[in-house]
mmCIF file of N, CA and C and ligand atoms in Angstrom:
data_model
loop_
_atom_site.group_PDB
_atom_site.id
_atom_site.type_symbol
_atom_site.label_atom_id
_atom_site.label_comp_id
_atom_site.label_asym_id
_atom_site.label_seq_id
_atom_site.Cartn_x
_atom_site.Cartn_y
_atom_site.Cartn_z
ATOM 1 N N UNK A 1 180.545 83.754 134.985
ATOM 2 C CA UNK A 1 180.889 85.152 134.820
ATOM 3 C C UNK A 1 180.731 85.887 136.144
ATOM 4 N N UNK A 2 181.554 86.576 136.447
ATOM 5 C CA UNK A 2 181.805 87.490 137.612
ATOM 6 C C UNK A 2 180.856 89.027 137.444
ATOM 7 N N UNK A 3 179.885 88.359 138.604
ATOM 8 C CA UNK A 3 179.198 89.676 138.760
ATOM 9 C C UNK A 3 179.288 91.074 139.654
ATOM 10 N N UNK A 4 179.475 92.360 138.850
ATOM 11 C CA UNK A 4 179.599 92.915 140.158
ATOM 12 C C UNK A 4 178.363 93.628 140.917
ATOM 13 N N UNK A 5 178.510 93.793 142.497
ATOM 14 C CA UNK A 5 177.089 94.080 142.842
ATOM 15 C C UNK A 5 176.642 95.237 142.367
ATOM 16 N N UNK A 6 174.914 95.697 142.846
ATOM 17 C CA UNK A 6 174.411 97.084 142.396
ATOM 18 C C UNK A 6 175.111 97.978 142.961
ATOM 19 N N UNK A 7 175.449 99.121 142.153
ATOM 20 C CA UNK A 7 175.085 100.543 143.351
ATOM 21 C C UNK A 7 174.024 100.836 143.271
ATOM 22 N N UNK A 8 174.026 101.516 144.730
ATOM 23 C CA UNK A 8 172.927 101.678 144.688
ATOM 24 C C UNK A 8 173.035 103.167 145.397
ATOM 25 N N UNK A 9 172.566 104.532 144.754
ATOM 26 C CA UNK A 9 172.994 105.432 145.175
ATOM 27 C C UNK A 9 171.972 105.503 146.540
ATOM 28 N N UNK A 10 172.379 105.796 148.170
ATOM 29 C CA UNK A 10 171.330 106.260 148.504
ATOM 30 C C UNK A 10 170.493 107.398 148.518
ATOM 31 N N UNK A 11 169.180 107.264 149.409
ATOM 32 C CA UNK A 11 167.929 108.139 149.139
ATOM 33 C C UNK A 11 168.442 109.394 150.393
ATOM 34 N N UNK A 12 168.737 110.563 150.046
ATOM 35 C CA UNK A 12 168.626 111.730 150.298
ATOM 36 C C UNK A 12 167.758 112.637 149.838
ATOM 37 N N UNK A 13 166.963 113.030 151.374
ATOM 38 C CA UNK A 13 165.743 113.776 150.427
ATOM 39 C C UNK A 13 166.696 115.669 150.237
ATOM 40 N N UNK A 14 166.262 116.007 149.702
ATOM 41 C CA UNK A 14 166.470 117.449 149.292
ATOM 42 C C UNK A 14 165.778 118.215 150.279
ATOM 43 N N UNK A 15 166.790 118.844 150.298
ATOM 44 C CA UNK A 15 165.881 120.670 151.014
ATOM 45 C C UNK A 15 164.656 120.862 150.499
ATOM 46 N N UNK A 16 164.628 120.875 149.345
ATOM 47 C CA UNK A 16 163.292 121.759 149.293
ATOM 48 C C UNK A 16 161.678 120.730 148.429
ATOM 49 N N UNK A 17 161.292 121.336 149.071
ATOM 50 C CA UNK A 17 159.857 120.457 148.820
ATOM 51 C C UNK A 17 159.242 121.185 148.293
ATOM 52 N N UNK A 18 157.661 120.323 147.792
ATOM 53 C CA UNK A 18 156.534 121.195 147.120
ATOM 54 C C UNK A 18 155.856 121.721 147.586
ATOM 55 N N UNK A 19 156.241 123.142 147.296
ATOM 56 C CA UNK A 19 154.759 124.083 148.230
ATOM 57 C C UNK A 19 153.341 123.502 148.455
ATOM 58 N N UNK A 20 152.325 123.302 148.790
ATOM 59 C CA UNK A 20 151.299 123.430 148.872
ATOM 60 C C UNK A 20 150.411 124.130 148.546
ATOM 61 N N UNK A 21 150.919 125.057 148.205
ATOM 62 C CA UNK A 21 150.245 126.360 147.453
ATOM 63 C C UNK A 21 151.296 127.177 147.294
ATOM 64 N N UNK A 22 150.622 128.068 145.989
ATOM 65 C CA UNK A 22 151.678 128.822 145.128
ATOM 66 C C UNK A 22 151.503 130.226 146.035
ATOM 67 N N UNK A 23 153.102 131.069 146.050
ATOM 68 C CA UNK A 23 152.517 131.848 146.956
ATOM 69 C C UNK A 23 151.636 132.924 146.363
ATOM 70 N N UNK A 24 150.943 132.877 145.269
ATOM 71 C CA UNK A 24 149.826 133.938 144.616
ATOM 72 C C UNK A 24 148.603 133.723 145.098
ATOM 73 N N UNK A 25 148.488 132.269 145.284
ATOM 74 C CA UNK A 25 146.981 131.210 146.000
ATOM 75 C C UNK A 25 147.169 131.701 147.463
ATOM 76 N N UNK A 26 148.146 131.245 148.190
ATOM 77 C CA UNK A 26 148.456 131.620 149.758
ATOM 78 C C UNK A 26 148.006 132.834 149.662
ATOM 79 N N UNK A 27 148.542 134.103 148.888
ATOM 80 C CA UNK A 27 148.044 135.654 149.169
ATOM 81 C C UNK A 27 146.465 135.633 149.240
ATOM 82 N N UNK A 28 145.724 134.919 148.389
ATOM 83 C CA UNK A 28 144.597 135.354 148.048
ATOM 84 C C UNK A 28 143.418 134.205 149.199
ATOM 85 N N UNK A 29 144.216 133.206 149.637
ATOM 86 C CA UNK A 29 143.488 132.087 150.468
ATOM 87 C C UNK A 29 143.804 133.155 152.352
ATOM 88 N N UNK A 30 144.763 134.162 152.180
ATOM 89 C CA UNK A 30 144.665 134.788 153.385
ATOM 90 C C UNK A 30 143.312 135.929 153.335
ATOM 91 N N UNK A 31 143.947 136.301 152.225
ATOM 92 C CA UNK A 31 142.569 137.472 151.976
ATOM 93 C C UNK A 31 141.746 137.109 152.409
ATOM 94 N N UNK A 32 140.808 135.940 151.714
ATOM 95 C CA UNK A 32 139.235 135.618 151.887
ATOM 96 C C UNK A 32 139.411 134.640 153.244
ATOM 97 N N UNK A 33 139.931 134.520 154.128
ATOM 98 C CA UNK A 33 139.603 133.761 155.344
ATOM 99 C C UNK A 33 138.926 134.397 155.865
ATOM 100 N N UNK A 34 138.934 135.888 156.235
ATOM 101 C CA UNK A 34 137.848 135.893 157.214
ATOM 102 C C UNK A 34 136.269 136.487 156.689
ATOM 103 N N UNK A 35 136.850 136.242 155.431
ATOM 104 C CA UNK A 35 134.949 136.261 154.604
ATOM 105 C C UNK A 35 134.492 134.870 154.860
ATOM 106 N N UNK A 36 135.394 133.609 154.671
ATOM 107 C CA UNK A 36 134.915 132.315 154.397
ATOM 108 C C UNK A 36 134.702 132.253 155.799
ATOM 109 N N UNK A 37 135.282 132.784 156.427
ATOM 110 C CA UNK A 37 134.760 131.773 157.966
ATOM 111 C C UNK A 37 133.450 132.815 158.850
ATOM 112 N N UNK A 38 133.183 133.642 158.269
ATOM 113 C CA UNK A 38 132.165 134.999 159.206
ATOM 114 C C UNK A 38 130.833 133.813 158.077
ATOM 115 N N UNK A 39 131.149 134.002 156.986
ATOM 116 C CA UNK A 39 129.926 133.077 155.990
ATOM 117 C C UNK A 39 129.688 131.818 156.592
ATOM 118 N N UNK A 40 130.704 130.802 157.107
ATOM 119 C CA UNK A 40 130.304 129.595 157.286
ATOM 120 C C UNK A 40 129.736 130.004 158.959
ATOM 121 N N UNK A 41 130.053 130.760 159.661
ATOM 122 C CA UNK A 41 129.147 131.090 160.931
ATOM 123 C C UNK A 41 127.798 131.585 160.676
ATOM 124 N N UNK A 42 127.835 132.300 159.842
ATOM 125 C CA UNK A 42 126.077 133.251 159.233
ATOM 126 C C UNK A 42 125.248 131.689 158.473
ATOM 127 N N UNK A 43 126.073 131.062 158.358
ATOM 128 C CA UNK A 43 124.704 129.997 157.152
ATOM 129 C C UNK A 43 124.418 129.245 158.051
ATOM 130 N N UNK A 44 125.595 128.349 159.474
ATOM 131 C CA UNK A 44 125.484 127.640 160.493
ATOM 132 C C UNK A 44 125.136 126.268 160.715
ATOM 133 N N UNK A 45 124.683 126.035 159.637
ATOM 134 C CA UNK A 45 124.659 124.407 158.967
ATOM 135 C C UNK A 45 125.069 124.087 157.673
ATOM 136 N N UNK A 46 125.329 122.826 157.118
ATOM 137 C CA UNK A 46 125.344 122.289 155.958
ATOM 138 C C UNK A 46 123.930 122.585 155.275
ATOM 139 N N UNK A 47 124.203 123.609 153.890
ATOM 140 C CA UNK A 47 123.472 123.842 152.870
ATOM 141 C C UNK A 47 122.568 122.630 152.416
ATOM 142 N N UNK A 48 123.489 121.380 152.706
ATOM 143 C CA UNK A 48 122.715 119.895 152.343
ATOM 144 C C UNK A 48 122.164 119.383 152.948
ATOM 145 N N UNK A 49 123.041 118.669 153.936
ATOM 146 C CA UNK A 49 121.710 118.068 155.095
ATOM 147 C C UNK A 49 121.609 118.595 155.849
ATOM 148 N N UNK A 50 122.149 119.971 156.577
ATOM 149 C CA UNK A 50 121.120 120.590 157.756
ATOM 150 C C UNK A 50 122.560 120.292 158.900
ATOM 151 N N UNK A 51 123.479 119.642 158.943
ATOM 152 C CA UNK A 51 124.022 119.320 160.024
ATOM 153 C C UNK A 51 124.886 120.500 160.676
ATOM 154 N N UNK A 52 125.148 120.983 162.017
ATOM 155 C CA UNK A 52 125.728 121.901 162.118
ATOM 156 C C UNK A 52 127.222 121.082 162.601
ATOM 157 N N UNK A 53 128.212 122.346 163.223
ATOM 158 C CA UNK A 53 129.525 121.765 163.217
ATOM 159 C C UNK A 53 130.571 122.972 162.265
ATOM 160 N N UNK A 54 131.519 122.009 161.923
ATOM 161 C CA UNK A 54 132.306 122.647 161.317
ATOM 162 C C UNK A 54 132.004 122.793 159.612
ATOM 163 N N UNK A 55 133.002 123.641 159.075
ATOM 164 C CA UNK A 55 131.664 123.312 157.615
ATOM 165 C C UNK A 55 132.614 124.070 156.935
ATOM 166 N N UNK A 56 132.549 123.066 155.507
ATOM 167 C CA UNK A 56 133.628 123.530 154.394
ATOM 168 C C UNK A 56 132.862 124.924 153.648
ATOM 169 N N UNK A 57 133.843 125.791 152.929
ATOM 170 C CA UNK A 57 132.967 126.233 151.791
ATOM 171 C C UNK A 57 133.841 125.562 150.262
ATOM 172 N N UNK A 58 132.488 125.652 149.782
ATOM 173 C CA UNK A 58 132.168 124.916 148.359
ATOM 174 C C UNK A 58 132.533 125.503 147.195
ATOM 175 N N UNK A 59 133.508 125.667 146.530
ATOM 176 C CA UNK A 59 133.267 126.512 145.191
ATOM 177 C C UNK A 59 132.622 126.227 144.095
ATOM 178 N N UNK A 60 131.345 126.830 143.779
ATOM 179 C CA UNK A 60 130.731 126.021 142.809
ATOM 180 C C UNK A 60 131.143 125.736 141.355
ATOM 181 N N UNK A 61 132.284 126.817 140.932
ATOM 182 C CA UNK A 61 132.622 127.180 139.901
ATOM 183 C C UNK A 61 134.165 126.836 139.911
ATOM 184 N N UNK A 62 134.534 125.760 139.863
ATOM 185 C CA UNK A 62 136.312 125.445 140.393
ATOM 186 C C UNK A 62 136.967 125.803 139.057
ATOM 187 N N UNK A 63 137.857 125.080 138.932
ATOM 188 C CA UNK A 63 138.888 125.132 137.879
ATOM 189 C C UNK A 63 139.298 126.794 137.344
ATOM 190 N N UNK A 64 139.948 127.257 136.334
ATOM 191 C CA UNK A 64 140.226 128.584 136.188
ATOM 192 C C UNK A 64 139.525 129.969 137.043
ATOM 193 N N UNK A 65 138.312 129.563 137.443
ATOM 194 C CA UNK A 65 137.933 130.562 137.935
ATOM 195 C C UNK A 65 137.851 130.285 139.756
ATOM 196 N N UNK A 66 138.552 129.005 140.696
ATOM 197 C CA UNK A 66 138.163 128.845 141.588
ATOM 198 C C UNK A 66 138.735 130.233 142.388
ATOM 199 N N UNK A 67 139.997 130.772 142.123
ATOM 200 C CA UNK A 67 140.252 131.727 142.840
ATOM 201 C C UNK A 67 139.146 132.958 142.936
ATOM 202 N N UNK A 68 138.704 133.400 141.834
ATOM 203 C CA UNK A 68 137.608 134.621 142.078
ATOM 204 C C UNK A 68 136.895 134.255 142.618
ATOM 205 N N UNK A 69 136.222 132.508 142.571
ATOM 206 C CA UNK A 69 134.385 132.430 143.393
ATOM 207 C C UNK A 69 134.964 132.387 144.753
ATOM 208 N N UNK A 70 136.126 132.266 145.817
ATOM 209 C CA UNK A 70 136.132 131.921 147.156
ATOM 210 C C UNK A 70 135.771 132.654 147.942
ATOM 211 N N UNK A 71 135.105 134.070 147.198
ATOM 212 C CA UNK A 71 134.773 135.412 148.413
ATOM 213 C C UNK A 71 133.386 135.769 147.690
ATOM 214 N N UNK A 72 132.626 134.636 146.927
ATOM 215 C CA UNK A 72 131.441 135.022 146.124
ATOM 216 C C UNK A 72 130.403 134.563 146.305
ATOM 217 N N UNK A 73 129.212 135.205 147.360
ATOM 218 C CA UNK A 73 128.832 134.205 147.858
ATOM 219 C C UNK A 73 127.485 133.779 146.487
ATOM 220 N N UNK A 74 127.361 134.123 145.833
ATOM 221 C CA UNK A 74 126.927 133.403 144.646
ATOM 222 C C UNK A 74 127.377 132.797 144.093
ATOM 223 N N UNK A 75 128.444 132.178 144.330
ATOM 224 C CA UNK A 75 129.216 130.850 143.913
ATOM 225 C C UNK A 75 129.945 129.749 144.710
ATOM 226 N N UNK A 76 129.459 130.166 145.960
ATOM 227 C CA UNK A 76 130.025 128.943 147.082
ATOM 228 C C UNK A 76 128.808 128.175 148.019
ATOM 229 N N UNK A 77 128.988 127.648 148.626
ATOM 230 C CA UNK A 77 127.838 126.551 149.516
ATOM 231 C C UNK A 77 128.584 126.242 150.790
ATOM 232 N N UNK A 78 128.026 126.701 151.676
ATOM 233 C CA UNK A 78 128.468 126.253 153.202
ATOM 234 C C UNK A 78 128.119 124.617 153.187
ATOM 235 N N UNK A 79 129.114 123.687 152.931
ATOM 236 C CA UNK A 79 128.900 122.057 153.152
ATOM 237 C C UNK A 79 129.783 121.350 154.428
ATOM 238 N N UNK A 80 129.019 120.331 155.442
ATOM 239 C CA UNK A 80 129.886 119.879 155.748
ATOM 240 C C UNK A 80 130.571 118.670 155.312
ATOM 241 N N UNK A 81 131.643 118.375 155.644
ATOM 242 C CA UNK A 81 132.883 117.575 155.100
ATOM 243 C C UNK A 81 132.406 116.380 154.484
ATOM 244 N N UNK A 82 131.439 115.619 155.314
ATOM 245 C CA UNK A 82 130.610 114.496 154.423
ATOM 246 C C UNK A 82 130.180 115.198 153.002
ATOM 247 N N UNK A 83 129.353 115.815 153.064
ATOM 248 C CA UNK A 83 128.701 115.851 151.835
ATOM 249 C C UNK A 83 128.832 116.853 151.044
ATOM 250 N N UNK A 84 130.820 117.748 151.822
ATOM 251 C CA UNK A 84 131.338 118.653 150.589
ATOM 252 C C UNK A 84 131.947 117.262 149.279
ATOM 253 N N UNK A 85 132.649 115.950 150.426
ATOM 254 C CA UNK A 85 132.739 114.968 149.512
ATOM 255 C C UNK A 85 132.061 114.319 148.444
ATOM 256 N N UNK A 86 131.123 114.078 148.644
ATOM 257 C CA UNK A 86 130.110 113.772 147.916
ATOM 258 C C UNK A 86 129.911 115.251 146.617
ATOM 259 N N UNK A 87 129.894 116.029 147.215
ATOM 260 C CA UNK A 87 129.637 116.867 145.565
ATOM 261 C C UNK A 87 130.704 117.273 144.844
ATOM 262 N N UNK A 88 132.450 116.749 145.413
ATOM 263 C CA UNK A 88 133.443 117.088 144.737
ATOM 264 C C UNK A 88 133.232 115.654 143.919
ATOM 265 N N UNK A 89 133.255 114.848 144.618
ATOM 266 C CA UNK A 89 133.660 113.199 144.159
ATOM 267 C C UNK A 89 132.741 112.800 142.968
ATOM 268 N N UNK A 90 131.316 113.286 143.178
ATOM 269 C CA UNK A 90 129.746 112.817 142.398
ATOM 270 C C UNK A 90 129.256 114.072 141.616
ATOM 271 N N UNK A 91 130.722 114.128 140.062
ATOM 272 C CA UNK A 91 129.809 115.541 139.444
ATOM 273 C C UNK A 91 128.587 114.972 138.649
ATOM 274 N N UNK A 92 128.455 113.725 138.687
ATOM 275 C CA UNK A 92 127.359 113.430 137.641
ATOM 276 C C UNK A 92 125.957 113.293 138.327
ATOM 277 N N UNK A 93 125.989 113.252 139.909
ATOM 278 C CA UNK A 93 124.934 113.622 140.823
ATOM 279 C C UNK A 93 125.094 115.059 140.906
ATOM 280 N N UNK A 94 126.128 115.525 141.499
ATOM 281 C CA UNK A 94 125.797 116.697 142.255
ATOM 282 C C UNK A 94 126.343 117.957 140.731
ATOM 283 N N UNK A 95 125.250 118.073 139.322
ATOM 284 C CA UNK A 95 126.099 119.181 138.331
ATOM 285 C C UNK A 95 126.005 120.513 138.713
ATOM 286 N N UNK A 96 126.659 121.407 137.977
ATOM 287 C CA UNK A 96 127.176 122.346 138.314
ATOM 288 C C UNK A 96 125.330 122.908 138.404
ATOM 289 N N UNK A 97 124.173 122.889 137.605
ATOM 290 C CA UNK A 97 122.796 123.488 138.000
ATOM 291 C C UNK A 97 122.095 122.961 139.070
ATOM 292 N N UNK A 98 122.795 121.573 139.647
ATOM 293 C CA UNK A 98 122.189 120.963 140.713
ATOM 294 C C UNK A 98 122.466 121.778 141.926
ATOM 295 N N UNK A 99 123.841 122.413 141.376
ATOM 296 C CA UNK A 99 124.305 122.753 142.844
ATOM 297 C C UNK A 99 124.034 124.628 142.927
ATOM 298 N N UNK A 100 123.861 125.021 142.009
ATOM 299 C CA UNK A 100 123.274 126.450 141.540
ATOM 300 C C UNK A 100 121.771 126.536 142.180
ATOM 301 N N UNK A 101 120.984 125.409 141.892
ATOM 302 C CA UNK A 101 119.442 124.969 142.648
ATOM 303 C C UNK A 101 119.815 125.152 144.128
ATOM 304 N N UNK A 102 121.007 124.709 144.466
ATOM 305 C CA UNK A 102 120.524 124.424 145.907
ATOM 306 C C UNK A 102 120.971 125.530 146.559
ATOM 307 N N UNK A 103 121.715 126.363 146.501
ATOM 308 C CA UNK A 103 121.612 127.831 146.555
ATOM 309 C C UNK A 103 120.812 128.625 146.487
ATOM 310 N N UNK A 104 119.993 128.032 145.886
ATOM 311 C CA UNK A 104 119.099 129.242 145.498
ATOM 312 C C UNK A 104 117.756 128.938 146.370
ATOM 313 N N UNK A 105 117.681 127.428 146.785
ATOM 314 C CA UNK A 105 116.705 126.789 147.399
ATOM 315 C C UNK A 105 117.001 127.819 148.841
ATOM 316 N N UNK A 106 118.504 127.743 149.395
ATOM 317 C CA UNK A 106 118.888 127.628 150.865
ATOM 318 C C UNK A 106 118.996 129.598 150.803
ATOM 319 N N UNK A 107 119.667 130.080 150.039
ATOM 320 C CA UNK A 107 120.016 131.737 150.247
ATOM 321 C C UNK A 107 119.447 132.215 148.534
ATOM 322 N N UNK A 108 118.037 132.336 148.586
ATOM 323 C CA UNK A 108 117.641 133.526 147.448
ATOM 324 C C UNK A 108 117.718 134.103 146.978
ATOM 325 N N UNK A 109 118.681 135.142 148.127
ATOM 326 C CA UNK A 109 119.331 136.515 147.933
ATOM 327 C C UNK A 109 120.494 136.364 147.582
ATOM 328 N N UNK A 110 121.092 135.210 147.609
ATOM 329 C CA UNK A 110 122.569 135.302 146.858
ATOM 330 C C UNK A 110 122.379 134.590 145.722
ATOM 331 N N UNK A 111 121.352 133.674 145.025
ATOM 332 C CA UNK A 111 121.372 133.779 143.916
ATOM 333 C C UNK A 111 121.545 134.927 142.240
ATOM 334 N N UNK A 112 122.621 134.815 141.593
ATOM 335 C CA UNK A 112 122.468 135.581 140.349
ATOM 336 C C UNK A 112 123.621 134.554 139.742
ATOM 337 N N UNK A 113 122.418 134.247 138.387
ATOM 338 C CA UNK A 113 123.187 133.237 137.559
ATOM 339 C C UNK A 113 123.374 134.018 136.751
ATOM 340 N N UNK A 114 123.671 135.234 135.946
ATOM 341 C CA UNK A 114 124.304 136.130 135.733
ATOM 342 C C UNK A 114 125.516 136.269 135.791
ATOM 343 N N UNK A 115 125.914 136.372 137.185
ATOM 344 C CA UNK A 115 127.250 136.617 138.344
ATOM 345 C C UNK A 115 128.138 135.283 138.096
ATOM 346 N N UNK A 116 127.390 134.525 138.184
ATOM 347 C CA UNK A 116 128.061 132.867 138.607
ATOM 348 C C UNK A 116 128.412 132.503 136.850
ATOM 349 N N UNK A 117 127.293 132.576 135.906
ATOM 350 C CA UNK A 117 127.451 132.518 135.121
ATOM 351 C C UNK A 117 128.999 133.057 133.872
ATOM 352 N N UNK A 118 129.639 134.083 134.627
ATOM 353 C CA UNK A 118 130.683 134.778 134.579
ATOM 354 C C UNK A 118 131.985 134.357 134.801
ATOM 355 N N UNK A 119 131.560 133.197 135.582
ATOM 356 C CA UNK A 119 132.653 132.509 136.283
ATOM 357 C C UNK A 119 132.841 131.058 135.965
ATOM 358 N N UNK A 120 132.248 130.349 134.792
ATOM 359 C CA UNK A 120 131.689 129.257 134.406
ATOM 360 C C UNK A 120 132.091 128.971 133.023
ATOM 361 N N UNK A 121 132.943 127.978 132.692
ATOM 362 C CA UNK A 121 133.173 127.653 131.326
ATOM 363 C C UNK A 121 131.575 127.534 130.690
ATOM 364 N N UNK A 122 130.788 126.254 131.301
ATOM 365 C CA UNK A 122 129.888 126.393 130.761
ATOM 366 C C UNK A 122 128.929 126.830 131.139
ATOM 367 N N UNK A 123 128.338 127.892 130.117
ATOM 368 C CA UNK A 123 126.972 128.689 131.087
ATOM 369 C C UNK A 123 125.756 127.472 131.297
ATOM 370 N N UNK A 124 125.148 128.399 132.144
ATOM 371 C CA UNK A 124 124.357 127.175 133.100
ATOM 372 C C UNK A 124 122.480 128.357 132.949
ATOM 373 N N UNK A 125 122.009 128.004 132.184
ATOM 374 C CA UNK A 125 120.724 128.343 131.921
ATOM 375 C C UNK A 125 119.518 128.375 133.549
ATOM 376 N N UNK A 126 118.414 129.431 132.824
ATOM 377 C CA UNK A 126 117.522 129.345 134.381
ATOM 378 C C UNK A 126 116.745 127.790 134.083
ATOM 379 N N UNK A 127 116.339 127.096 133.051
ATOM 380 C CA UNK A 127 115.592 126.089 132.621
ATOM 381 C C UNK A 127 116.430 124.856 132.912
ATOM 382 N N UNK A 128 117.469 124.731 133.409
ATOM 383 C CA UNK A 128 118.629 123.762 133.663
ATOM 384 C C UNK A 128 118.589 123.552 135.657
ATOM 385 N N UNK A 129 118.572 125.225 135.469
ATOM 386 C CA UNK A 129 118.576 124.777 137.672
ATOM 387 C C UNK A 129 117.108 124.830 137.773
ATOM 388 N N UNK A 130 116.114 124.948 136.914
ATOM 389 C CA UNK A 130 114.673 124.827 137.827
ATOM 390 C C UNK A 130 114.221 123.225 137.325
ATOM 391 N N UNK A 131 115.191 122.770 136.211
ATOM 392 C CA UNK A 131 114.973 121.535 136.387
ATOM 393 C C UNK A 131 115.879 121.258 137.163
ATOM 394 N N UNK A 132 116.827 120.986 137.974
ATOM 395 C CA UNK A 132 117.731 120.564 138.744
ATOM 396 C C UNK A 132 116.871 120.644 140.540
ATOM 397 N N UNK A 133 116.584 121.761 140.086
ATOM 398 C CA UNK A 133 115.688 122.267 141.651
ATOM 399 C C UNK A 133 114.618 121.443 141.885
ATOM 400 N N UNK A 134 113.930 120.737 141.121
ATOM 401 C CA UNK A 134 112.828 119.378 141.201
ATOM 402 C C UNK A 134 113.598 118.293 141.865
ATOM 403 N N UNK A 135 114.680 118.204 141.933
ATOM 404 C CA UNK A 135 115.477 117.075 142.232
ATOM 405 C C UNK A 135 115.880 116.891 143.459
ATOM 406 N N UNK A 136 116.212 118.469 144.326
ATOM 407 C CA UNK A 136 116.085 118.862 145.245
ATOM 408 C C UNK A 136 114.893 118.956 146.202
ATOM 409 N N UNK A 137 114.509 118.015 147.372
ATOM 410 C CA UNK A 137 113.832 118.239 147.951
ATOM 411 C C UNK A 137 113.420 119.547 149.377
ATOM 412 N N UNK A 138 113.152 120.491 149.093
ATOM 413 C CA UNK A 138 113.403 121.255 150.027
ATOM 414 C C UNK A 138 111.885 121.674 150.975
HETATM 415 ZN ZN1 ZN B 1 126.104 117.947 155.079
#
């Protein structure tokens, strides 16, 4: 039997690609730049291990509410890039009261689980980060 060959349509990519961000995120990721970056100069090291350098901020409270916590500083953590990985990658090390503790260990004054609490599917009790805060060596 007589076969005929494939077509094979070729690969043309298209004009248009996937944003990277929606432009509602872009509006609001311009806004808070120069809160996030005056904050990651004022804290000057990693919240975790101490290292200075360049340094992510952390949202402690992601998903539906990550847009409100990025200018809050009761809900973010100056981390650097090592060990912002580690607490995106390791929620079952690093939980959401582990990381509420260590805030509160590193900046006092920006603790209010109240505030954060607001921003949190699940609320996160004071008996949850002062056990979490044992875990934390500071
Ligand atoms: Zn670090």
């Amino acid at each position: 039997m007589k076969r005929s060959p494939l077509k094979r349509t070729p690969f043309v990519r298209k004009h248009t690609r996937i944003k990277n961000a929606s432009t509602k995120r872009r509006k609001r990721n311009a806004e808070v730049k120069p809160f996030r970056q005056a904050f990651t100069l004022e804290v000057g090291c990693c919240e975790l291990c101490g290292q200075g350098g360049l340094l992510d901020v952390h949202e402690i409270s992601g998903g539906w509410a990550r847009s409100k916590a990025l200018d809050k500083r009761y809900a973010i953590l100056a981390l650097c890039r090592g060990c912002h990985t580690v607490v995106e990658q390791e929620p079952a090390l690093w939980s959401v009261p582990r990381q509420i503790a260590l805030l509160r260990a590193r900046r006092p004054h920006d603790f209010d689980l109240v505030a954060i609490n607001k921003l949190l599917t699940r609320q996160v009790d004071l008996e949850s980060v002062e056990f979490a805060a044992e875990l934390i060596r500071v």
